[in-house]
Tab-separated table of C-alpha atoms and ligand atoms in Angstrom:
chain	number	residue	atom	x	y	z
A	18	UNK	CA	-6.885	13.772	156.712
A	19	UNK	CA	-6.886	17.780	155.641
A	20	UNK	CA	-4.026	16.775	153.149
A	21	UNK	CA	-6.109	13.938	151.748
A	22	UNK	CA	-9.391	16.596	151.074
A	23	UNK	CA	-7.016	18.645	149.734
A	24	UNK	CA	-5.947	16.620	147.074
A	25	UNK	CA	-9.484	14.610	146.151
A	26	UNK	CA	-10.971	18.993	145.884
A	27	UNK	CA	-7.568	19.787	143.731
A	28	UNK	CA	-8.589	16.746	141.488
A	29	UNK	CA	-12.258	17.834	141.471
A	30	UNK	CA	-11.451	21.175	140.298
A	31	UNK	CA	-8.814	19.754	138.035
A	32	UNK	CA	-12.009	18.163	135.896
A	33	UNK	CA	-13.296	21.969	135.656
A	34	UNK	CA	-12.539	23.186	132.303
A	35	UNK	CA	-12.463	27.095	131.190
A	36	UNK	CA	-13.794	25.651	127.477
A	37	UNK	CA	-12.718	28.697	125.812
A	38	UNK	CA	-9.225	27.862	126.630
A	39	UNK	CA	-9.399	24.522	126.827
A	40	UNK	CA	-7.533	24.103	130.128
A	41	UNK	CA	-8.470	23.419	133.538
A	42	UNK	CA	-8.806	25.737	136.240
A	43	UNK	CA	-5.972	24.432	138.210
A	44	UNK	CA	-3.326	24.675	135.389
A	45	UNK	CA	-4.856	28.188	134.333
A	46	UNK	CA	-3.730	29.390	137.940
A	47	UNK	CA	-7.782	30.316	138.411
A	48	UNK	CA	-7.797	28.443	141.682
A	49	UNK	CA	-5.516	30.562	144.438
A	50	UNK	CA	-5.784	28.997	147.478
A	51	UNK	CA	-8.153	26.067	149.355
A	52	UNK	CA	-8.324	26.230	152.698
A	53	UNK	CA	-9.902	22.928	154.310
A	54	UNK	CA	-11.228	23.167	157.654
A	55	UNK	CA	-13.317	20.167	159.454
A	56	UNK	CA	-14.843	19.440	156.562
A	57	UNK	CA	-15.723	23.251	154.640
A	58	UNK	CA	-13.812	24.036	152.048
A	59	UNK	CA	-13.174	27.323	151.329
A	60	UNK	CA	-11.901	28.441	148.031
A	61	UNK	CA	-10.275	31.293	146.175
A	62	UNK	CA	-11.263	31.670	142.467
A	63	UNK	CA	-9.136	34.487	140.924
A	64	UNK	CA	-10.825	35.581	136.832
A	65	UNK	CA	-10.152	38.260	134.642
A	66	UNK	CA	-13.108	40.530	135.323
A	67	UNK	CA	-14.345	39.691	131.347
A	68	UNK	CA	-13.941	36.243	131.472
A	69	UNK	CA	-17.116	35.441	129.673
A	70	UNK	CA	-17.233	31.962	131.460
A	71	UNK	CA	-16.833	32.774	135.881
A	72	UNK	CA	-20.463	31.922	136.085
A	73	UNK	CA	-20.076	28.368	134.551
A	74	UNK	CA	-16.709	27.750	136.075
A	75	UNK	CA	-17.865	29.299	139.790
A	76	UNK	CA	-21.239	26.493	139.193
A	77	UNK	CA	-19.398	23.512	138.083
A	78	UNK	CA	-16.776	24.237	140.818
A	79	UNK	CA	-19.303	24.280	143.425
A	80	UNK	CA	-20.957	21.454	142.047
A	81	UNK	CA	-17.551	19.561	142.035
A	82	UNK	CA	-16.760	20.226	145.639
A	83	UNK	CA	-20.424	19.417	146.498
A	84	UNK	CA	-19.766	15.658	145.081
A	85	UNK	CA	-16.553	14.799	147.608
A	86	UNK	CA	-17.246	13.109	150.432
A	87	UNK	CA	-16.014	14.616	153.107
A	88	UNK	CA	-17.173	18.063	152.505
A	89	UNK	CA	-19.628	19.401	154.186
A	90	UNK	CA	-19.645	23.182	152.956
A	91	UNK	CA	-18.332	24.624	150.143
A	92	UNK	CA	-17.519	28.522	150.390
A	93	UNK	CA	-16.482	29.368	147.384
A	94	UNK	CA	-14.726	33.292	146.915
A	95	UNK	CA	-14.266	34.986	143.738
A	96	UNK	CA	-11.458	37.889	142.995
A	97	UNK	CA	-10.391	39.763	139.827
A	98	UNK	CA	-7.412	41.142	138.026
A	99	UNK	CA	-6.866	42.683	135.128
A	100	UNK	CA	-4.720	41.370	132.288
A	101	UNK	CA	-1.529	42.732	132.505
A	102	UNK	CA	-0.041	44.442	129.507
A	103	UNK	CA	3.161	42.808	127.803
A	104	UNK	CA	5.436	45.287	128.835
A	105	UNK	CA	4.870	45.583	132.550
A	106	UNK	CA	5.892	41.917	132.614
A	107	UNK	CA	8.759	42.078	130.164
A	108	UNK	CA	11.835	43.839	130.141
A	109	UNK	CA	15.064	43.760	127.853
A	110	UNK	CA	15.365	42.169	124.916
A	111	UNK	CA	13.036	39.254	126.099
A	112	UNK	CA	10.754	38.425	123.088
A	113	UNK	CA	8.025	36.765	125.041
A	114	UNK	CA	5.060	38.313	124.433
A	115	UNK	CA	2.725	35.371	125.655
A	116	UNK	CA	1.232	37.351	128.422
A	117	UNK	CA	-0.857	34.548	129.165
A	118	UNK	CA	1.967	32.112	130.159
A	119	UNK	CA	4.328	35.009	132.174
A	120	UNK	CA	3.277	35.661	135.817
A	121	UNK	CA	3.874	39.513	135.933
A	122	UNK	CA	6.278	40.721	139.234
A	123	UNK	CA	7.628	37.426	140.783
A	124	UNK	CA	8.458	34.583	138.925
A	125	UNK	CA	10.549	33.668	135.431
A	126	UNK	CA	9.515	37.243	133.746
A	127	UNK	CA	12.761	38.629	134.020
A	128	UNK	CA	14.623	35.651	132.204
A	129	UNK	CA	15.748	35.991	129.043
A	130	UNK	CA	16.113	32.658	128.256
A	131	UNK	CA	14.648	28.623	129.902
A	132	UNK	CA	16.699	25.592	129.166
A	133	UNK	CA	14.866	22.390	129.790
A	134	UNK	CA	17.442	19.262	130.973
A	135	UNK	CA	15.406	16.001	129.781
A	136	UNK	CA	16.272	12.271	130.138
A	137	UNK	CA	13.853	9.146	129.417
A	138	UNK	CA	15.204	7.223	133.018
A	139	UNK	CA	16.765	8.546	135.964
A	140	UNK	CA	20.240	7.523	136.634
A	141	UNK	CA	21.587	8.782	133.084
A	142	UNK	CA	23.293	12.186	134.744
A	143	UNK	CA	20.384	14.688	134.008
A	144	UNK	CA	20.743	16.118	137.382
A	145	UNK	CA	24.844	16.277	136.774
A	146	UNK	CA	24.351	17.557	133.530
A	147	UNK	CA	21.924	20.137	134.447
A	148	UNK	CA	24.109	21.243	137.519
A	149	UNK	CA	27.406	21.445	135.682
A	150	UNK	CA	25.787	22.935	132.765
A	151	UNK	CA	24.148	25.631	134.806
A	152	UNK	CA	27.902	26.216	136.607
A	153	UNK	CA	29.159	26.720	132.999
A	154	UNK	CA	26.458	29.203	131.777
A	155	UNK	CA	27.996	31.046	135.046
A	156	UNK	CA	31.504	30.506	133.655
A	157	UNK	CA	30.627	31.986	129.951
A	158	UNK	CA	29.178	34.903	131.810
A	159	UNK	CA	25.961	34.572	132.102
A	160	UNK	CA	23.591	35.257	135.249
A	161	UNK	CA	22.252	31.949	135.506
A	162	UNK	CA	19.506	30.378	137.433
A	163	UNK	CA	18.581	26.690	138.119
A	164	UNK	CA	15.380	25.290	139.197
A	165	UNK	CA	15.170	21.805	139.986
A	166	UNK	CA	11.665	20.233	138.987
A	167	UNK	CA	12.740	16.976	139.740
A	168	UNK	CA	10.103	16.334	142.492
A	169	UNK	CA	10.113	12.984	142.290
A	170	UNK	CA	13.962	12.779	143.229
A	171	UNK	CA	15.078	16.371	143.668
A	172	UNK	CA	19.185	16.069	143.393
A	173	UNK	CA	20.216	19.390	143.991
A	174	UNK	CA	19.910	20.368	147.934
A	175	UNK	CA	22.723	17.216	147.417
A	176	UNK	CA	24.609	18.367	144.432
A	177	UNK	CA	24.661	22.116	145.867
A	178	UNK	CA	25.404	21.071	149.567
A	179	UNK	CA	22.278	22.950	150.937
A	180	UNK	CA	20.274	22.088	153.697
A	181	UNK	CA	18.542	24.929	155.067
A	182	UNK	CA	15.105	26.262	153.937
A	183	UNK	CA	14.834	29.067	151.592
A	184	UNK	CA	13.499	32.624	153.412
A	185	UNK	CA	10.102	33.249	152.576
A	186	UNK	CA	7.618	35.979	154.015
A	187	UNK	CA	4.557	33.661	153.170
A	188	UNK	CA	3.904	35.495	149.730
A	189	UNK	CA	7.088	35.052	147.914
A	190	UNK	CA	10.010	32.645	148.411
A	191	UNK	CA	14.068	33.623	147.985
A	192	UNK	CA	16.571	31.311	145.721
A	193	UNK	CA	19.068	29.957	147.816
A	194	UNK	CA	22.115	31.029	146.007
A	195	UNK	CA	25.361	29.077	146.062
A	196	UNK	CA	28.447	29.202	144.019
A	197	UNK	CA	27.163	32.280	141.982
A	198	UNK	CA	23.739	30.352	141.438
A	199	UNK	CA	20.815	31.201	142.414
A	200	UNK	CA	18.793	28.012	143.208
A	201	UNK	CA	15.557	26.369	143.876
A	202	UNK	CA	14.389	22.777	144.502
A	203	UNK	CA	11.373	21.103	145.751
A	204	UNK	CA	13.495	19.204	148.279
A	205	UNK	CA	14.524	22.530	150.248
A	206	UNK	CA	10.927	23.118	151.364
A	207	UNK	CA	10.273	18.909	152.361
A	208	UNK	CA	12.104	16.905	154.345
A	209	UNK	CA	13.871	13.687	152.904
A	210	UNK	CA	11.708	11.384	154.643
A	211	UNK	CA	8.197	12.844	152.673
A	212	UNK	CA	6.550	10.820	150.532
A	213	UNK	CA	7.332	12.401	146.629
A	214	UNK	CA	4.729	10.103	145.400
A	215	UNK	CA	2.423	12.850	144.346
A	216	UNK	CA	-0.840	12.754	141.950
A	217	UNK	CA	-0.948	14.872	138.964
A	218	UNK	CA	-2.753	18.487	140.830
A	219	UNK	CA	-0.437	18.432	143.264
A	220	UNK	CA	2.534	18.127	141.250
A	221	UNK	CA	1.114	20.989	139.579
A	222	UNK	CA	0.311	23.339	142.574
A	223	UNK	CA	3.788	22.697	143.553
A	224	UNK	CA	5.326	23.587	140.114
A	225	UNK	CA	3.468	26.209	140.073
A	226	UNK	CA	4.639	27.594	143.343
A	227	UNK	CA	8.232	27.183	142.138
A	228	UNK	CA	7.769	29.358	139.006
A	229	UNK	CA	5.213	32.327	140.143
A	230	UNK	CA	6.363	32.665	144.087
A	231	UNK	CA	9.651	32.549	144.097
A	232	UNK	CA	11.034	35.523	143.338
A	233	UNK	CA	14.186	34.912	140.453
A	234	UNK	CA	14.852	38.389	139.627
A	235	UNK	CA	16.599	38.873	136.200
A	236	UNK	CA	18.856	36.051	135.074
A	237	UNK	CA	20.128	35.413	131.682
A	238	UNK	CA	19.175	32.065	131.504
A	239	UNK	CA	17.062	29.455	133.487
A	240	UNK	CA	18.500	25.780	133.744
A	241	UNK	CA	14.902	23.434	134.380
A	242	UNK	CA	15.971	20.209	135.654
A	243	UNK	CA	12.903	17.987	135.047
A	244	UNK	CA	12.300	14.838	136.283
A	245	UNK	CA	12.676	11.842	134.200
A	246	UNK	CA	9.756	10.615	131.012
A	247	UNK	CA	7.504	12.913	129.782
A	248	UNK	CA	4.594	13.889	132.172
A	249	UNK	CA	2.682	16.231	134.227
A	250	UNK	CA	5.683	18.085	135.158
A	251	UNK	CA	6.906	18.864	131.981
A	252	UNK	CA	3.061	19.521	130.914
A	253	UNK	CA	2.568	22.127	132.943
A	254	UNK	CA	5.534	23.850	132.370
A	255	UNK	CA	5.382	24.189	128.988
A	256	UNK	CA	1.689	25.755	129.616
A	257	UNK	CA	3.258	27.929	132.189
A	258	UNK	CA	6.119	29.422	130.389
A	259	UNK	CA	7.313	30.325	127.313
A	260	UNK	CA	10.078	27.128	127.572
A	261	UNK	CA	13.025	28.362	124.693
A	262	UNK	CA	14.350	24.602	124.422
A	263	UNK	CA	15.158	21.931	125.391
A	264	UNK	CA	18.084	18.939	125.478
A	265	UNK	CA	18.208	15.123	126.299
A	266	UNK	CA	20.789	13.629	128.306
A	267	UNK	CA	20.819	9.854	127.823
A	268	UNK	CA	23.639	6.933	128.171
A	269	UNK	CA	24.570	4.832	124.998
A	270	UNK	CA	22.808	2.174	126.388
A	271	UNK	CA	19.451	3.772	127.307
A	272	UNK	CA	16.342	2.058	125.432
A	273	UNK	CA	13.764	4.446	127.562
A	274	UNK	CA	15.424	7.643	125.141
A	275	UNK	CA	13.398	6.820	122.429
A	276	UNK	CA	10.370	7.205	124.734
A	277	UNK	CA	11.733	10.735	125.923
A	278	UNK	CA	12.168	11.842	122.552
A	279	UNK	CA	8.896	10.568	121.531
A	280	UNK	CA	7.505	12.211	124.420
A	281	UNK	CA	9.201	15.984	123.544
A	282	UNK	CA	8.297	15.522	119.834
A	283	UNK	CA	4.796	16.108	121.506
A	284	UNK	CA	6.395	19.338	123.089
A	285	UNK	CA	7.601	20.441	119.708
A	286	UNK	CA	4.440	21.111	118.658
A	287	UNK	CA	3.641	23.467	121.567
A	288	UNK	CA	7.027	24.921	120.348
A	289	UNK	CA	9.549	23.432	122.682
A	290	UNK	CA	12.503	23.032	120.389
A	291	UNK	CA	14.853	20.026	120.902
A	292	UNK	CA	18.184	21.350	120.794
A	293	UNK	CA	19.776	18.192	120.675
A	294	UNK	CA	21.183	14.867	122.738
A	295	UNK	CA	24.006	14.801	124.973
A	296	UNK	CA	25.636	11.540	125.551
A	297	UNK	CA	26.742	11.451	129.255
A	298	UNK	CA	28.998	8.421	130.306
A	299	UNK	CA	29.850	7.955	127.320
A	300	UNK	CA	33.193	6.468	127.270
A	301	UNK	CA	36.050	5.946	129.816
A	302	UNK	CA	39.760	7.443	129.441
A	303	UNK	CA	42.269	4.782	130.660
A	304	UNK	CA	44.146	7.519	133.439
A	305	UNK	CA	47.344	5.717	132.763
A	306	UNK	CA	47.662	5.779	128.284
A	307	UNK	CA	44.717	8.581	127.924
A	308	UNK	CA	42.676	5.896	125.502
A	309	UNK	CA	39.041	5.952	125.049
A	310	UNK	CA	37.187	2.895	126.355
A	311	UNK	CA	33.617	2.275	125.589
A	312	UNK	CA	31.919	1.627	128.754
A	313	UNK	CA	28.822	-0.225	127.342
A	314	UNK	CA	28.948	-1.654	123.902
A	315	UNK	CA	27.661	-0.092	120.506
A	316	UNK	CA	26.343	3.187	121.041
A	317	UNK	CA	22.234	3.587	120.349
A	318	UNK	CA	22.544	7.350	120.404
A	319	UNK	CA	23.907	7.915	116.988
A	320	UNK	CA	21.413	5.942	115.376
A	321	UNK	CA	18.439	7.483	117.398
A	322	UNK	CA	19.881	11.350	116.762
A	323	UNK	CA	20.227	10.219	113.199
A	324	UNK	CA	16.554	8.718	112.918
A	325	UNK	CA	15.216	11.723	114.664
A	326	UNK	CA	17.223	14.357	113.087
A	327	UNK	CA	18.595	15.687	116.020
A	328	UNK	CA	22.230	16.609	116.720
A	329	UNK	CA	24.506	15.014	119.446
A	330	UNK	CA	25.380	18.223	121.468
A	331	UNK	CA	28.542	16.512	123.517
A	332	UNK	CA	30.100	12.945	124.598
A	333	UNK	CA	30.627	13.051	128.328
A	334	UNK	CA	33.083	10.732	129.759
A	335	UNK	CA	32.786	8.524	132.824
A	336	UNK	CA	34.905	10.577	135.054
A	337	UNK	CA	35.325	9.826	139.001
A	338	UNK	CA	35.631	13.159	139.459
A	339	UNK	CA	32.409	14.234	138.487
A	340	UNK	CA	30.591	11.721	140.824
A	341	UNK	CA	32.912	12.499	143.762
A	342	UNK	CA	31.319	16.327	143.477
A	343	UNK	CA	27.626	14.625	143.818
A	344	UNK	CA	28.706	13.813	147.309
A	345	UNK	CA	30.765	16.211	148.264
A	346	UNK	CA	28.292	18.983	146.993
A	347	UNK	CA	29.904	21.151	144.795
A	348	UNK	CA	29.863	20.685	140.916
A	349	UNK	CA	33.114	19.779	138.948
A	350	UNK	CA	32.655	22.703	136.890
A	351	UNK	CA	32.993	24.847	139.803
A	352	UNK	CA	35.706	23.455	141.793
A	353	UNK	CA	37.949	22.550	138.762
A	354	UNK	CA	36.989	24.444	136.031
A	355	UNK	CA	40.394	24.226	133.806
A	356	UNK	CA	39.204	19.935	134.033
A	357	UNK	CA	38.635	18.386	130.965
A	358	UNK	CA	35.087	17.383	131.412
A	359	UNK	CA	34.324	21.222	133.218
A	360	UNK	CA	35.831	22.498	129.766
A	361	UNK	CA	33.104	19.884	127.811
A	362	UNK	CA	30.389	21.509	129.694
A	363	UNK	CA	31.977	24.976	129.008
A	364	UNK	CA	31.778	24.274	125.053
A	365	UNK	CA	28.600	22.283	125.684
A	366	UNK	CA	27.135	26.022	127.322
A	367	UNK	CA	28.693	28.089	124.255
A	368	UNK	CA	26.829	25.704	121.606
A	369	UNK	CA	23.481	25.763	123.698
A	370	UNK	CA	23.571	29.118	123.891
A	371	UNK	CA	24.343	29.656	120.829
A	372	UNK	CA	21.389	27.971	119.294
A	373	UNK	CA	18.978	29.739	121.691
A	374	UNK	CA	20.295	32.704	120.314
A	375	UNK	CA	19.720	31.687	116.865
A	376	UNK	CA	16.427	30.149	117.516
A	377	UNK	CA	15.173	33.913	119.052
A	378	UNK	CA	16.597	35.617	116.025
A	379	UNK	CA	14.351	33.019	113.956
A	380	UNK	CA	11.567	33.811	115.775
A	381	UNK	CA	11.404	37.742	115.994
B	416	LIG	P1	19.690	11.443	137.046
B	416	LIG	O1	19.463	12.887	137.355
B	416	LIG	O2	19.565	11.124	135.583
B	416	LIG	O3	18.888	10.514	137.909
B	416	LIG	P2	22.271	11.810	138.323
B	416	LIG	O4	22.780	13.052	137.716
B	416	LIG	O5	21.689	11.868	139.708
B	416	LIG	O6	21.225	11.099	137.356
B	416	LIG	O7	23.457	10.751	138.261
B	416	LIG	C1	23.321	9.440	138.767
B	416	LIG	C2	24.665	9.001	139.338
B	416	LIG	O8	25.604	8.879	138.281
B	416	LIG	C3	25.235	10.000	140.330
B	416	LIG	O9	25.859	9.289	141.372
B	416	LIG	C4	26.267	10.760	139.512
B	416	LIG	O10	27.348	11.214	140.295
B	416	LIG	C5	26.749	9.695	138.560
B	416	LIG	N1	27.205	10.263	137.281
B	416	LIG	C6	26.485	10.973	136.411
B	416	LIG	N2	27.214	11.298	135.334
B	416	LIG	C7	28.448	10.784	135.534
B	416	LIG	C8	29.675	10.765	134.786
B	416	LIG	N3	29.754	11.337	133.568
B	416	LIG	N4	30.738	10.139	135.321
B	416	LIG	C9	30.651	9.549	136.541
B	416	LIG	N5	29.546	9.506	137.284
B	416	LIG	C10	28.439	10.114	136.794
């Protein structure tokens, strides 16, 4: 019943806009906490003390909670911080200066660079992608991070063999770190058998947990794997942080890519780069003579990277191996690094890198 309040007062205060920034309340991170208790709401309303606009937004939010049925009482609390200054939330040679998207302490400020790990349908390999990929940042030497934002089908408590619930104090939450990774995934903190079904707000109160409470520390790089399409998830991430690029993973066969890439152009614009396509079973090598097999017809990736301008990043085989380490929960690239598809991901890691590199040279 609470649960159910709690998402029809998120949604309410989802419709609340601040108009000078054109967002809602809940994506601008205004709303801390709700607290629902037989039938008053109580609410936490964190400004900047000169937002010109707390007295509108404090009305319309009280006005909002006032139209649910169900609540009886609205007590609504307001606190203040001040904006913090670009260099208490930066450090190194980060060039993110977009104070407004960096949560200062906890959170991704301390990461030089964030990957994003895309697919238009789920069954392509994103999840394998983004987990080997992540393994072979590690490999190049990089301190290397990897959230997974898949919450509609989170893949990596399976891919990393972790089942226990990352430590938290109540204020901030700690990676689980496993084969020189340090980790996080909506499906450590619910059990399997919870419904992932969620409505927009409360995919973005949870996404928004994952960035600004858990506490990263300083990485290199961030690997994001999203879920699949182009939705709230990857919305509010892209208004949360200062996202360096993205890639696509798709199958030769996959019609819903041209949605995805569609759906990023969109991202472009908010300056989300695509960095390019990566073809995952892509062929099959006959074990016995070594030959390359296609494993479903004409290829529609060429045609799409070459409509779209974009470059095909790698051709990953159909390799046994690399689905035997879904199950057994520990990624190819780890376990058997001198492999020939751990090596693809290796190269795969230098080129990425690479153009993120170039890209923040570009930009500074
Ligand atoms: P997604 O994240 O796109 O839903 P997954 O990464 O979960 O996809 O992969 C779906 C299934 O396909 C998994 O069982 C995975 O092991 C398998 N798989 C992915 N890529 C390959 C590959 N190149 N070769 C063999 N199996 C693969």
């Amino acid at each position: 019943m609470t649960e159910t309040l709690e998402n029809l007062v998120l949604h309410a205060l989802g419709q609340v806009f601040d108009e000078d920034k054109d967002k809602n309340i809940v994506s601008l991170g205004i709303v801390k906490s709700i607290n629902i208790e037989s039938g008053q709401a109580t609410l936490i309303l964190e400004f900047n003390k000169d937002d010109p606009n707390i007295k509108k937004i404090f009305d319309e939010s009280e006005k909002a909670l006032s139209e649910i049925p169900g609540i009886t009482k609205a007590n609504i609390v307001t606190t203040y911080h001040s904006e913090p200054k670009s260099n208490e939330t930066l450090q190194g040679d980060i060039s993110n200066s977009d104070s407004e998207k960096i949560t200062p302490g906890l959170g991704t400020s301390k990461i030089k660079y964030i990957l994003m790990v895309a697919s238009g349908k789920g069954g392509v390999g994103k999840s394998t992608v983004a987990t080997n990929l992540a393994i072979a940042f590690k490999r190049i030497g990089l301190k290397t991070c990897l959230l997974d934002a898949d919450i509609y089908g989170p893949s990596i408590p399976t891919m990393f063999d972790v089942h226990e619930k990352p430590v938290s104090d109540g204020k901030q939450i700690e990676t689980i770190n496993k084969y020189g990774i340090a980790t996080m995934s909506i499906g450590y903190m619910v059990n399997d058998d919870n419904p992932m079904i969620w409505r927009g707000l409360m995919v973005m109160k949870a996404i928004n947990e994952l960035i600004s409470k858990v506490n990263w520390g300083e990485a290199d790089i961030m690997v994001i794997d999203l879920p699949p399409g182009t939705g709230d998830v990857q919305l509010t991430l892209s208004q949360k942080l200062k996202i360096d690029g993205s890639v696509i993973v798709t199958t030769p066969q996959d019609v819903a890519l041209i949605d995805v890439v569609r759906g990023l152009k969109m991202f472009e614009k908010t300056e989300i780069p695509i960095l390019g396509l990566i073809e995952n079973m892509s062929y099959f090598v006959a074990p016995d003579t070594g030959k390359q097999y296609p494993l479903f017809g004409e290829s529609k990736t060429e045609k799409i990277a070459e409509q779209y301008d974009y470059e095909i990043l790698s051709k990953i085989p159909h390799d046994p191996l690399l689905l035997e380490q879904c199950e057994n929960g520990h990624p190819l690239t780890d376990l058997v690094p001198e492999h020939k598809v751990s090596r693809m991901f290796i190269e795969l890691a230098e080129v990425v890198l690479k153009k993120l590199k170039l890209l923040r040279l570009a930009n500074t």
